Coordinates of C-alpha atoms in Angstrom, one line a residue:
X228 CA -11.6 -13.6 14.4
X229 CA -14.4 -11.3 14.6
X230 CA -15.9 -10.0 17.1
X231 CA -19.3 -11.6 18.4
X232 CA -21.9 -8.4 18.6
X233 CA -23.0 -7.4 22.3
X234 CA -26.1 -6.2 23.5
X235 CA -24.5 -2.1 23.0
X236 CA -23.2 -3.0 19.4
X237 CA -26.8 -4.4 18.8
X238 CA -28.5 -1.5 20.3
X239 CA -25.8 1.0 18.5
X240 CA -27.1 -0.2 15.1
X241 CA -30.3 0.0 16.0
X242 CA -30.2 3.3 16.9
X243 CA -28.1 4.1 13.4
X244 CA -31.1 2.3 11.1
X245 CA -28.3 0.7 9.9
X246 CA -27.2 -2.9 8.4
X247 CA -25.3 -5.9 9.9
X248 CA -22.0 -4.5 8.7
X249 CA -22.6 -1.0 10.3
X250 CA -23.7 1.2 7.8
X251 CA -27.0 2.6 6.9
X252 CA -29.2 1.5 4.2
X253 CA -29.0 5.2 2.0
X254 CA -30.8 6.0 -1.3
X255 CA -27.5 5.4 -3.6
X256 CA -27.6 1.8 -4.9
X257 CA -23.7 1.3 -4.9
X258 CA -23.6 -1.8 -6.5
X259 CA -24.8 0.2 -9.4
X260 CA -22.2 3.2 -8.4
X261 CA -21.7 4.0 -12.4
X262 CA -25.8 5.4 -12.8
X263 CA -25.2 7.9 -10.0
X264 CA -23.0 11.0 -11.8
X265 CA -21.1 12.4 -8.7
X266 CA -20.5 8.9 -7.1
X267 CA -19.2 8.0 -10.6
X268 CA -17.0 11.4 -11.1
X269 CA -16.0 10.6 -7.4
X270 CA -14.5 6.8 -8.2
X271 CA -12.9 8.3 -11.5
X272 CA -11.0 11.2 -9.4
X273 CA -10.1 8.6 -7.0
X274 CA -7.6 7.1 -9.9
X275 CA -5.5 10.2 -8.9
X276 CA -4.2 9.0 -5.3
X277 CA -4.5 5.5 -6.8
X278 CA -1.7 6.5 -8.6
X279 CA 0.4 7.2 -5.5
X280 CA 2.0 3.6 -5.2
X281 CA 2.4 3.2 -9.2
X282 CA 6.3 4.2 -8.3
X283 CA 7.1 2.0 -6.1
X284 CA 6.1 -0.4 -8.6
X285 CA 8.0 0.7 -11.7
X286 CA 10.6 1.3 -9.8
X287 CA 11.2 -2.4 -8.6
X288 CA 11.0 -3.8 -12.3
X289 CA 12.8 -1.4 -14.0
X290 CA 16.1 -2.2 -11.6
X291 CA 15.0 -6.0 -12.7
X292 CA 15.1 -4.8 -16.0
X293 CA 17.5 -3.0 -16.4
X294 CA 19.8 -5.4 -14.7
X295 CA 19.2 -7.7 -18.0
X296 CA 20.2 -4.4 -19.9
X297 CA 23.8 -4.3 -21.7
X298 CA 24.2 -1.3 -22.0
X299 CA 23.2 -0.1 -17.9
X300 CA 25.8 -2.4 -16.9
X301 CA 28.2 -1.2 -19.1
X302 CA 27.6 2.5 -18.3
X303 CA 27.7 2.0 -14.4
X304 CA 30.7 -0.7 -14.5
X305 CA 29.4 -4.1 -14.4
X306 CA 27.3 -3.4 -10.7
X307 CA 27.2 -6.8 -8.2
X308 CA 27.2 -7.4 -4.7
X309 CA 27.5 -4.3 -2.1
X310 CA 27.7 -1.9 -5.3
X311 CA 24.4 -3.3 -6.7
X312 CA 22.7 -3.2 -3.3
X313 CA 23.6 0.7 -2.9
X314 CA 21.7 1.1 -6.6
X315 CA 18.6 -0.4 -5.2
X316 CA 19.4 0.6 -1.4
X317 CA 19.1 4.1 -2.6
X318 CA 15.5 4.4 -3.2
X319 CA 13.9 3.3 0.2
X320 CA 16.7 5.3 1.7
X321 CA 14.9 8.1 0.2
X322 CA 12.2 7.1 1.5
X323 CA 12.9 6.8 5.2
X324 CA 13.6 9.9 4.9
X325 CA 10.3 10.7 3.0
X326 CA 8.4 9.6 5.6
X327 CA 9.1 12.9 8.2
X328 CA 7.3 14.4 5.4
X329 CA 3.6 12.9 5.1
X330 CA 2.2 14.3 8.8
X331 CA 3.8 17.9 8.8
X332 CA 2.5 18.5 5.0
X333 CA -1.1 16.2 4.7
X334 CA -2.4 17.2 8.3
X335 CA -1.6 20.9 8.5
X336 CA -2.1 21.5 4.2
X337 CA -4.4 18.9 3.6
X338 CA -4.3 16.0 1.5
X339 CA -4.0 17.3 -2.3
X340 CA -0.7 19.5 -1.0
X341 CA 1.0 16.8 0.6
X342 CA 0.4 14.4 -2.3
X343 CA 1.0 17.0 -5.0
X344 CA 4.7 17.7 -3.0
X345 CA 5.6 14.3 -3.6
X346 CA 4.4 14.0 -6.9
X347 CA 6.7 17.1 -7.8
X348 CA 9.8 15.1 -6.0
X349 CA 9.2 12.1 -7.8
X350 CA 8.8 14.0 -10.9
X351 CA 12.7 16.0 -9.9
X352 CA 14.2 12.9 -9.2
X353 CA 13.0 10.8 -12.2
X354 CA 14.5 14.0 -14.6
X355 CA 17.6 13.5 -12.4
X356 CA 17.8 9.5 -13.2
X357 CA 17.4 9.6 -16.6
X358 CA 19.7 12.1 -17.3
X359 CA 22.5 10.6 -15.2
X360 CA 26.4 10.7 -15.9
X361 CA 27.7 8.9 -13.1
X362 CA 26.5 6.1 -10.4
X363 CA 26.4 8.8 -7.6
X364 CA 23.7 11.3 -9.7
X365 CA 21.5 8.0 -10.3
X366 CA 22.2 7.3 -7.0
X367 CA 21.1 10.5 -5.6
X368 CA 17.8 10.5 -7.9
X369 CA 16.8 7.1 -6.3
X370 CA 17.1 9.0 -3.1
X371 CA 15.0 11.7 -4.2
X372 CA 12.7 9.6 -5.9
X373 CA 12.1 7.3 -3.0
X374 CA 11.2 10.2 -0.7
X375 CA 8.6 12.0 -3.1
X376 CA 7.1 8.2 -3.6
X377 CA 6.9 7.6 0.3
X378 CA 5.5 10.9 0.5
X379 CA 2.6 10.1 -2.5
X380 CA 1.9 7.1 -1.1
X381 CA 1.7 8.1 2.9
X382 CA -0.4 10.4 1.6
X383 CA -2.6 8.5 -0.9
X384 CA -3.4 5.6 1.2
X385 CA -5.5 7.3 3.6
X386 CA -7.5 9.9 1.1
X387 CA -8.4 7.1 -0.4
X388 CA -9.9 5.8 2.4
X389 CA -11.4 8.5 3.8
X390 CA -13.4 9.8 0.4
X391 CA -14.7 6.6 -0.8
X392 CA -18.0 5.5 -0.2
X393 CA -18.3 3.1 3.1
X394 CA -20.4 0.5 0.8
X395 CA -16.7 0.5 -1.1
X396 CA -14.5 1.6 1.2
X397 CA -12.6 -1.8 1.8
X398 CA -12.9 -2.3 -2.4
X399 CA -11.3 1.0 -3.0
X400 CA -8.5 1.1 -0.6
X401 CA -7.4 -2.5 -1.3
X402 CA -7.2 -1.4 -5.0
X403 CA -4.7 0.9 -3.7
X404 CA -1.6 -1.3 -4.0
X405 CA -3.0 -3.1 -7.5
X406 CA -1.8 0.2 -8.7
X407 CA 1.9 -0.8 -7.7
X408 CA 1.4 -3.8 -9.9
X409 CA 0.3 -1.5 -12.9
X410 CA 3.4 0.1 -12.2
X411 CA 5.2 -3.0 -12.3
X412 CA 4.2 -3.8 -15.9
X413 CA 5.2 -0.4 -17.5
X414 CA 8.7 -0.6 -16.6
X415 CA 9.1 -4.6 -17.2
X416 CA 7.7 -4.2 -20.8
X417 CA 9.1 -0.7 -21.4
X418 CA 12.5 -2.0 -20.6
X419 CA 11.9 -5.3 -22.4
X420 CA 11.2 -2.6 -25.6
X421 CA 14.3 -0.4 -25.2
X422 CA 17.1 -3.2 -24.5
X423 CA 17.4 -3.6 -27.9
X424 CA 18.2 0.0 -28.4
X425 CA 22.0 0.6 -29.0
X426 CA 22.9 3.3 -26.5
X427 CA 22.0 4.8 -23.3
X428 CA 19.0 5.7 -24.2
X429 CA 18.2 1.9 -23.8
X430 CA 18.2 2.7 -20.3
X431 CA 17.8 6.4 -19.9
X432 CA 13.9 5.9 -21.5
X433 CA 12.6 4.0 -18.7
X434 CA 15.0 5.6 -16.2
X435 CA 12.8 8.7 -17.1
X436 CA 9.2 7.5 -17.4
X437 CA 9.2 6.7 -13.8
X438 CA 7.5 10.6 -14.0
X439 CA 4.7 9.8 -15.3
X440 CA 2.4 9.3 -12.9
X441 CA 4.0 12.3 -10.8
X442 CA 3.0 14.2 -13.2
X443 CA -0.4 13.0 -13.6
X444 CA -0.9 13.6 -10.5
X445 CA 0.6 17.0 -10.1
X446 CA -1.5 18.3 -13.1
X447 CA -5.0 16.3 -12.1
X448 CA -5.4 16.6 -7.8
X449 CA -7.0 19.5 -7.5
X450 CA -10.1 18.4 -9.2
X451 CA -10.1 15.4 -6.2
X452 CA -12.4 16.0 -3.4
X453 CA -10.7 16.8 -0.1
X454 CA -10.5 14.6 2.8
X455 CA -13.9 15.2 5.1
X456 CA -12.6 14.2 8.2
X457 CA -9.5 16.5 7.5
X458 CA -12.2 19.3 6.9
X459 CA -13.5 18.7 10.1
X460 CA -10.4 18.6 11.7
X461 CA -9.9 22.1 10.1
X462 CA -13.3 23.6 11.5
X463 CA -14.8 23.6 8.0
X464 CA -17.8 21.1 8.8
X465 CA -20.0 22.7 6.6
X466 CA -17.6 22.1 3.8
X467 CA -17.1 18.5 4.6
X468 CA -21.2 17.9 4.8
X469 CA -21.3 19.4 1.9
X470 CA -18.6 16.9 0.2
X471 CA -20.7 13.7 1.9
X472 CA -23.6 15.2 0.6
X473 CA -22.4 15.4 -2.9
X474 CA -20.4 12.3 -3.5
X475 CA -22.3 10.1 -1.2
X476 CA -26.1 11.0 -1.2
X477 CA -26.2 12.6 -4.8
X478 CA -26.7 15.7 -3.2
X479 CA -28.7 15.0 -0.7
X480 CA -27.8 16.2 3.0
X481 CA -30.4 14.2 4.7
X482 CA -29.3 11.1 2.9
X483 CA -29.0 8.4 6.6
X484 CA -25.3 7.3 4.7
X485 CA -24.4 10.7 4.9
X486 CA -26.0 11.8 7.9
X487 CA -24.7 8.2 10.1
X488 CA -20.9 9.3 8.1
X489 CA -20.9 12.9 9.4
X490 CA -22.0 12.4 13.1
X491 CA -19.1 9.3 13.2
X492 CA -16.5 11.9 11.7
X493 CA -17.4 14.7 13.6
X494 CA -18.3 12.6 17.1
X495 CA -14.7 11.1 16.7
X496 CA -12.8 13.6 15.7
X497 CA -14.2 15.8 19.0
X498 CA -13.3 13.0 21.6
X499 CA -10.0 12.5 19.3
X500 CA -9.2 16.3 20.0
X501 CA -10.2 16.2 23.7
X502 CA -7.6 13.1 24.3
X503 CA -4.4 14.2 21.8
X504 CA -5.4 18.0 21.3
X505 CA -3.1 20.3 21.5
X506 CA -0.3 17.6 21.2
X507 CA 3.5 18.0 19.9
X508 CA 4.5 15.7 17.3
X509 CA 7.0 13.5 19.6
X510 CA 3.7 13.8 21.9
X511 CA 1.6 11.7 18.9
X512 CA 4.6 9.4 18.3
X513 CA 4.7 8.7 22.3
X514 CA 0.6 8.2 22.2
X515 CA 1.5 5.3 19.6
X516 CA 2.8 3.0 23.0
X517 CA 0.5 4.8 25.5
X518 CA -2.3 2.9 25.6
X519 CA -3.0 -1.0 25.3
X520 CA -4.6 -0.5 22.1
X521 CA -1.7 2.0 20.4
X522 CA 0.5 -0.7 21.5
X523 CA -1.2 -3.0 19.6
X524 CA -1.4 -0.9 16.5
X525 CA 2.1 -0.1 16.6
X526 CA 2.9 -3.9 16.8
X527 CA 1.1 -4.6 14.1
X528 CA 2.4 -1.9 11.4
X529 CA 5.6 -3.3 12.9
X530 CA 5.3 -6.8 12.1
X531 CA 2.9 -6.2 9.2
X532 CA 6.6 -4.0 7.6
X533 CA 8.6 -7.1 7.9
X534 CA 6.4 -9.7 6.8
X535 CA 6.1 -7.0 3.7
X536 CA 9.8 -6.9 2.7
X537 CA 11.2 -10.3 4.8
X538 CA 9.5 -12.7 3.3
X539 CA 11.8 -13.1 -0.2
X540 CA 9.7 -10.8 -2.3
X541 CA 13.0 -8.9 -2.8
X542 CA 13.9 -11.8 -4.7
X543 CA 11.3 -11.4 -7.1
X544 CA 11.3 -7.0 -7.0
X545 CA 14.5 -6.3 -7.4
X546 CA 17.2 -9.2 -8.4
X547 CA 15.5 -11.6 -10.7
X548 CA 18.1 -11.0 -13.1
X549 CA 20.7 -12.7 -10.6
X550 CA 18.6 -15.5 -9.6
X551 CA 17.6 -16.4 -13.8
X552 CA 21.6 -16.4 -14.3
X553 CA 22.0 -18.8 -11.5
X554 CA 19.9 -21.2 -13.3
X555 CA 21.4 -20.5 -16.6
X556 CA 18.8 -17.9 -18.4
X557 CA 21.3 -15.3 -19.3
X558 CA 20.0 -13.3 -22.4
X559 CA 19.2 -10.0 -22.1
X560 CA 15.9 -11.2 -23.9
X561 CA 14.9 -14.0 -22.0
X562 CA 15.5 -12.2 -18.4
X563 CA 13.3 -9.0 -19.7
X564 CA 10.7 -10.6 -21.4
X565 CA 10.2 -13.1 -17.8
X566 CA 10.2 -9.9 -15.8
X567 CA 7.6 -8.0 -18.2
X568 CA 5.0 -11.3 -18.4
X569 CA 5.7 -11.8 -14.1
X570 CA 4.4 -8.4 -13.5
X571 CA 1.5 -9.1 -15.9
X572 CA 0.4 -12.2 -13.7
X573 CA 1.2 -10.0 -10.9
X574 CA -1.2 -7.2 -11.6
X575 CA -4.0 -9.8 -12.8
X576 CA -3.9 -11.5 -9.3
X577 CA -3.6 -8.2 -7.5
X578 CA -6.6 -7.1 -9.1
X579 CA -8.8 -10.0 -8.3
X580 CA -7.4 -10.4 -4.7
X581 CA -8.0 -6.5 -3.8
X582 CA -11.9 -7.7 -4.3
X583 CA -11.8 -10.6 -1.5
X584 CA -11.0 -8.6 1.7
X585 CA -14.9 -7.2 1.9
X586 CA -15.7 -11.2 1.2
X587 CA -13.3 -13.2 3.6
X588 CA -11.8 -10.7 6.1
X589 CA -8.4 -9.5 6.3
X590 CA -6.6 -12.0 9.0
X591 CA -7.5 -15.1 6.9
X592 CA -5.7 -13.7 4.1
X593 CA -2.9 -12.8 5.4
X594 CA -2.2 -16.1 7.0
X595 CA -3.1 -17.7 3.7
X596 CA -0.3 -15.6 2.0
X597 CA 2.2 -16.1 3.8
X598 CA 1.7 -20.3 3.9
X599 CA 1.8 -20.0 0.2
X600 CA 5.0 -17.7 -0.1
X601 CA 6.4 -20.3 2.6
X602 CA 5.6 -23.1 0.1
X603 CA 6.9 -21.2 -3.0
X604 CA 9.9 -20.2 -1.4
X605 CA 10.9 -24.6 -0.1
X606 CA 10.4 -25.0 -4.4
X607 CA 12.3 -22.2 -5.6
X608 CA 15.2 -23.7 -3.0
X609 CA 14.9 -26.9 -3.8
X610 CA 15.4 -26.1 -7.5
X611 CA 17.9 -24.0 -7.2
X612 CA 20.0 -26.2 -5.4
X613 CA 19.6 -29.4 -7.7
X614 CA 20.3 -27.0 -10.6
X615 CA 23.8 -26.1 -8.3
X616 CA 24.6 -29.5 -8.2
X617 CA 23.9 -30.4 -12.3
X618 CA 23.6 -27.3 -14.7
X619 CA 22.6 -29.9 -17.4
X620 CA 19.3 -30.8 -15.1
X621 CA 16.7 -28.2 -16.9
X622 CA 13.6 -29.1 -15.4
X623 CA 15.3 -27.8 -12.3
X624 CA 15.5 -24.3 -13.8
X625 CA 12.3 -24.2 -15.2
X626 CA 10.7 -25.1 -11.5
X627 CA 12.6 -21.8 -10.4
X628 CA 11.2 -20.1 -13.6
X629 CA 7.4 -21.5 -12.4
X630 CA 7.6 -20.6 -9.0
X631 CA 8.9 -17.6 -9.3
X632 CA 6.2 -16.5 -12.0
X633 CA 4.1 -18.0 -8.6
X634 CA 5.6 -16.4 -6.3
X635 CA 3.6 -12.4 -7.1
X636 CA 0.4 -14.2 -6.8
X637 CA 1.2 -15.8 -3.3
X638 CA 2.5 -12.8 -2.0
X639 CA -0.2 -10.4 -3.5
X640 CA -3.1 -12.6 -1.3
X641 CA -2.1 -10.9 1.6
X642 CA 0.2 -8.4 1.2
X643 CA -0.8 -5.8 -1.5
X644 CA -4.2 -4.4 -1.6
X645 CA -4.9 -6.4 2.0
X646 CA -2.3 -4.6 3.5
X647 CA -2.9 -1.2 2.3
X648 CA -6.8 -1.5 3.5
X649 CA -5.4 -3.0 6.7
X650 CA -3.0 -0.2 7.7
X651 CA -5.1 2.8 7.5
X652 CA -8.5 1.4 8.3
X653 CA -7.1 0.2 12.1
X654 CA -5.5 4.0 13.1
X655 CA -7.6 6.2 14.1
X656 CA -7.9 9.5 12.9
X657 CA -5.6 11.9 14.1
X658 CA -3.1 9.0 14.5
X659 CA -3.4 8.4 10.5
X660 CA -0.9 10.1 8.4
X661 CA 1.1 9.6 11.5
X662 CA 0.6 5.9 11.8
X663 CA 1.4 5.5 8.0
X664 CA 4.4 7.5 8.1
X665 CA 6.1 5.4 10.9
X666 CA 4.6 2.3 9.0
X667 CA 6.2 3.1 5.6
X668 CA 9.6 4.3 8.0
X669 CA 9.4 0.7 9.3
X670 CA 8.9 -0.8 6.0
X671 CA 11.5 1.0 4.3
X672 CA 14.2 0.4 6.8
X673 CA 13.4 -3.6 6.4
X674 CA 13.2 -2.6 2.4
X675 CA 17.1 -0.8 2.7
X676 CA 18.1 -3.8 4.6
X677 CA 16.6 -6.8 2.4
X678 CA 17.9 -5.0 -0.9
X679 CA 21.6 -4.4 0.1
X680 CA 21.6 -8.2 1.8
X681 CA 20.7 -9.9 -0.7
X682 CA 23.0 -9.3 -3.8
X683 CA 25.8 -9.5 -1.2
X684 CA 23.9 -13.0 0.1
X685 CA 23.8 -14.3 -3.4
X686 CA 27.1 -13.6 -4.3
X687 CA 28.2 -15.5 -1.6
X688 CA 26.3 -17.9 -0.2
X689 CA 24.0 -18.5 -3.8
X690 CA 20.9 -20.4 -3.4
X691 CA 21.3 -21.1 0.5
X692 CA 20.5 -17.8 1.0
X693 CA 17.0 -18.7 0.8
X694 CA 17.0 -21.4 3.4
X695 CA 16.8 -18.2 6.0
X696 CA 13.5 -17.1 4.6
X697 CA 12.2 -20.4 5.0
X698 CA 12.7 -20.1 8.3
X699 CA 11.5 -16.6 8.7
X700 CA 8.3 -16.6 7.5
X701 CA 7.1 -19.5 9.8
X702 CA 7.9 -16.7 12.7
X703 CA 6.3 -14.3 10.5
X704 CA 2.4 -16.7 10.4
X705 CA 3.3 -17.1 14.2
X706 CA 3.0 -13.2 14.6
X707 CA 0.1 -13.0 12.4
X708 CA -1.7 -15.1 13.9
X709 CA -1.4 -14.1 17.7
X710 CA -1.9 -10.5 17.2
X711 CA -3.6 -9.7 13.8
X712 CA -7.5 -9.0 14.4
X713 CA -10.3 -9.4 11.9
X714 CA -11.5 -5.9 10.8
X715 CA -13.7 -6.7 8.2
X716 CA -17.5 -5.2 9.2
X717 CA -17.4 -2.3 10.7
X718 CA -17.0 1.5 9.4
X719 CA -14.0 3.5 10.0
X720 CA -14.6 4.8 13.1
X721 CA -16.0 1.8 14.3
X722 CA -12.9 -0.4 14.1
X723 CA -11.4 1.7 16.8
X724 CA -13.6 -0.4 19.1
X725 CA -12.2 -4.0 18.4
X726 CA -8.5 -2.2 19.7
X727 CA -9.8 0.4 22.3
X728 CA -12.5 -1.5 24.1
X729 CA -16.2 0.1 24.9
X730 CA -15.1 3.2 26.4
X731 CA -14.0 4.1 22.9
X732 CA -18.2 4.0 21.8
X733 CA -19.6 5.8 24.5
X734 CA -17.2 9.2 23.4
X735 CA -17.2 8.3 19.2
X736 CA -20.3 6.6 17.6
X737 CA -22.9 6.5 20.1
X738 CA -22.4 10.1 21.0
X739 CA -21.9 11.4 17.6
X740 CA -25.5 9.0 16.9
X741 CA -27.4 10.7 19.6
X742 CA -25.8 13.7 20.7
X743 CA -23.5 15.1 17.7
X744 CA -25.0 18.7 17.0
X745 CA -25.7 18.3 13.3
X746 CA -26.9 21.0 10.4
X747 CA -29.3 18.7 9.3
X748 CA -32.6 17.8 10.9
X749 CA -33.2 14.3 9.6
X750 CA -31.7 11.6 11.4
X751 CA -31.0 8.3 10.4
X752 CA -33.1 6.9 12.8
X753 CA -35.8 8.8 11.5

């Protein structure tokens, strides 16, 4: 729920000039962001770190695909069961250890470094995949590859967050993980194109395109503007005003958006620095559980982890193949061309969802998800054990085929461009890149574990397997709803409040509103 305004968050606005949600009303009419030419060139360059989680994507359907694939399964030996879940294991291996990565390069290098570095891994390790001659050099690309995507995406998350426009900020960063879907459809139709081709190349093509946003990336994120508040951090305020200036006020310094933006940056990145300066790294892991409101962040990237990759979406990322054969769709055609047309419906939801956050909050949707993931996941049991019992019962197959297809949708609610606002927007500054990286370590680990379970589970134990996550995502609402707060409102330095109490406005906003030296004379109040 949302916190009710008190008499100091009333008299904090007032002082700011600004709006019920927090921000200032500035000269840029953002609902018309396309007429202004730097807020424009700023929302196309931001397609650049949008980019980072288009891996992640690809690489979940094109293991679906190419599971359907003759010709992979040929080459590698017929994979099920434990040797299957090390193919698809691989990758968020990689990317645990990816994740020791994002702080050291992003906060001392800055933001275009760190996500160019992974960009170059994933582009290493996608040369290494397609051009494999045995299981343990595709093997070992998936491990590469996992820790240059972690690395894009630790990275990514957060730039977008911190460059976009306030007015769009929650817009922006929840169209962050749409891009995973985008990623999603390349490899399920490019793999549903090759599986006709007679010969490795069948899955080599695919196994190699999984470079192509990398290198997009590498070759376009210089022209993308750098992180502000890491500027600050840096000492180069002047640098940072100027980006606000440009990007946000049309190049305007006294604009109040821009003004009310760098006194927040700058007021809470100088009580930031006088609680955590100075720190080790093991000093800003510990700070994660120092204080009640840490504690409560690092519960929720916790929990938010393992409701991400525990709540049967593995199912659906990485062994649909197994699950269509177990209801009797076996062609190589019929298993691709269901894996290229999910991701389709995937993306289209994803893409309409990662507008509602700014609309109906973040909590609410998140608890809506995972009801409807619980109810997909009772049909898709329920199905698949009447088709167990009678292989002749066809409607029983096609309910899996339905609520699979329905299964994206129910998940993407909550848990794609929800989640990726959600994450960065409640960690503070200096606790960002930090915070993600121990998030994504969290969610990987849960990833490794879910994707080598569950081909052993469904060798084994078939359809029952699913019975568990039934179970599990009741505990998983229970969590949500005890512990997840509503962040939808405030700007990014004001949603340290709702964790860290009042103290936390005395030393950020109102001091950087009324006492943050500034270049500019104009205020907002003014």
């Amino acid at each position: 729920m949302e916190k009710t305004p008190s008499h100091a968050d009333t008299a904090h606005r007032e002082v700011a000039g600004s709006s019920p949600d927090g921000i200032p009303q500035g000269s840029v009419d953002t609902t018309r962001w396309w007429r202004y030419a730097n807020l424009r060139a700023l929302n196309l360059w931001m397609f650049v770190p949008l980019l980072s989680i288009f891996s992640q994507g690809f690489d979940g359907s094109m293991m679906n695909g190419l599971q359907s694939v003759s010709h992979w399964q040929s080459y590698f030996g017929q994979p099920k069961g434990a040797t299957l879940g090390i193919f698809n294991a691989a990758y968020p291996l990689g990317g645990i250890a990816g994740v020791f990565l994002i702080s050291p390069i992003a906060d001392r290098l800055g933001r275009r470094i760190g996500l160019a570095t992974g960009a170059a891994l994933c582009c290493l390790g996608a040369a290494l995949q397609g051009g494999a001659l045995n299981i343990a050099m595709f093997v070992v690309a998936r491990v590469i590859i996992g820790a240059g995507s972690v690395v894009v995406a630790g990275v990514g998350s957060p730039w977008v967050t911190e460059i976009a426009h306030p007015a769009q900020r929650s817009t922006m960063t929840a169209l962050f993980l749409t891009f995973y879907s985008i990623g999603s459809i390349v490899a399920g139709w490019c793999t549903f194109g090759t599986f006709r081709i007679d010969g490795t190349a069948s899955w080599r093509i695919p196994s190699s395109l999984q470079a192509l946003p990398s290198i997009i990336q590498v070759l376009l994120v210089w022209w993308v503007p750098e992180s502000p508040r890491w500027l600050v951090d840096q000492g180069r305020n002047q640098e940072a005003l100027d980006m606000l200036a440009k990007y946000h006020g049309e190049g305007d310094a006294s604009d109040p958006v821009v003004v009310f933006e760098y006194n927040e940056i700058t007021a809470a990145l100088e009580a930031e620095k006088k609680e955590m300066g100075g720190q080790t790294v093991v000093q800003d892991l510990v700070a994660f559980f120092k204080t009640p409101g840490n504690r409560k962040r690092s519960f929720i990237m916790v929990w938010a982890a393992i409701c991400s990759q525990m709540s049967g979406n593995a199912f659906v990322s990485y062994y649909l193949s197994p699950i269509l054969t177990s209801v009797g769709l076996t062609s190589d055609l019929q298993q691709t061309l269901i894996n290229a047309t999910n991701q389709m419906l995937s993306w289209f939801s994803a893409l309409y969802f990662a507008t509602l956050p700014a609309k109906i909050g973040r909590r609410i949707m998140f608890l809506c998800s995972l009801v409807a993931m619980w109810i997909v996941v009772i049909c898709i049991t329920a199905g698949s054990a009447v088709f167990a019992n009678d292989s002749n019962n066809k409607a029983a197959a096609y309910t899996v085929v339905v609520f699979l297809y329905l299964f994206s949708p129910a998940y993407n609610f909550g848990f794609n461009g929800n989640l990726g606002l959600y994450i960065p927007e409640i960690l503070p500054y200096r606790l960002r890149t930090r915070g993600l990286a121990f998030f994504y370590f969290v969610q990987f680990s849960f990833m490794t574990l879910s994707t080598f379970a569950i081909p052993v589970g469904l060798e084994n134990i078939q359809w029952r397997l699913y019975i568990v996550f039934i179970a599990w995502i009741v505990v998983e609402f229970v969590g949500v709803w005890f512990t997840f707060p509503e962040t939808k409102g405030p700007s990014l330095e004001d949603i340290a409040h709702i964790f860290d109490g009042p103290p936390a406005r005395d030393t950020a906003a109102e001091k950087g509103l009324k006492d943050a030296p500034s270049p500019i004379e104009k205020t907002p109040a003014e």
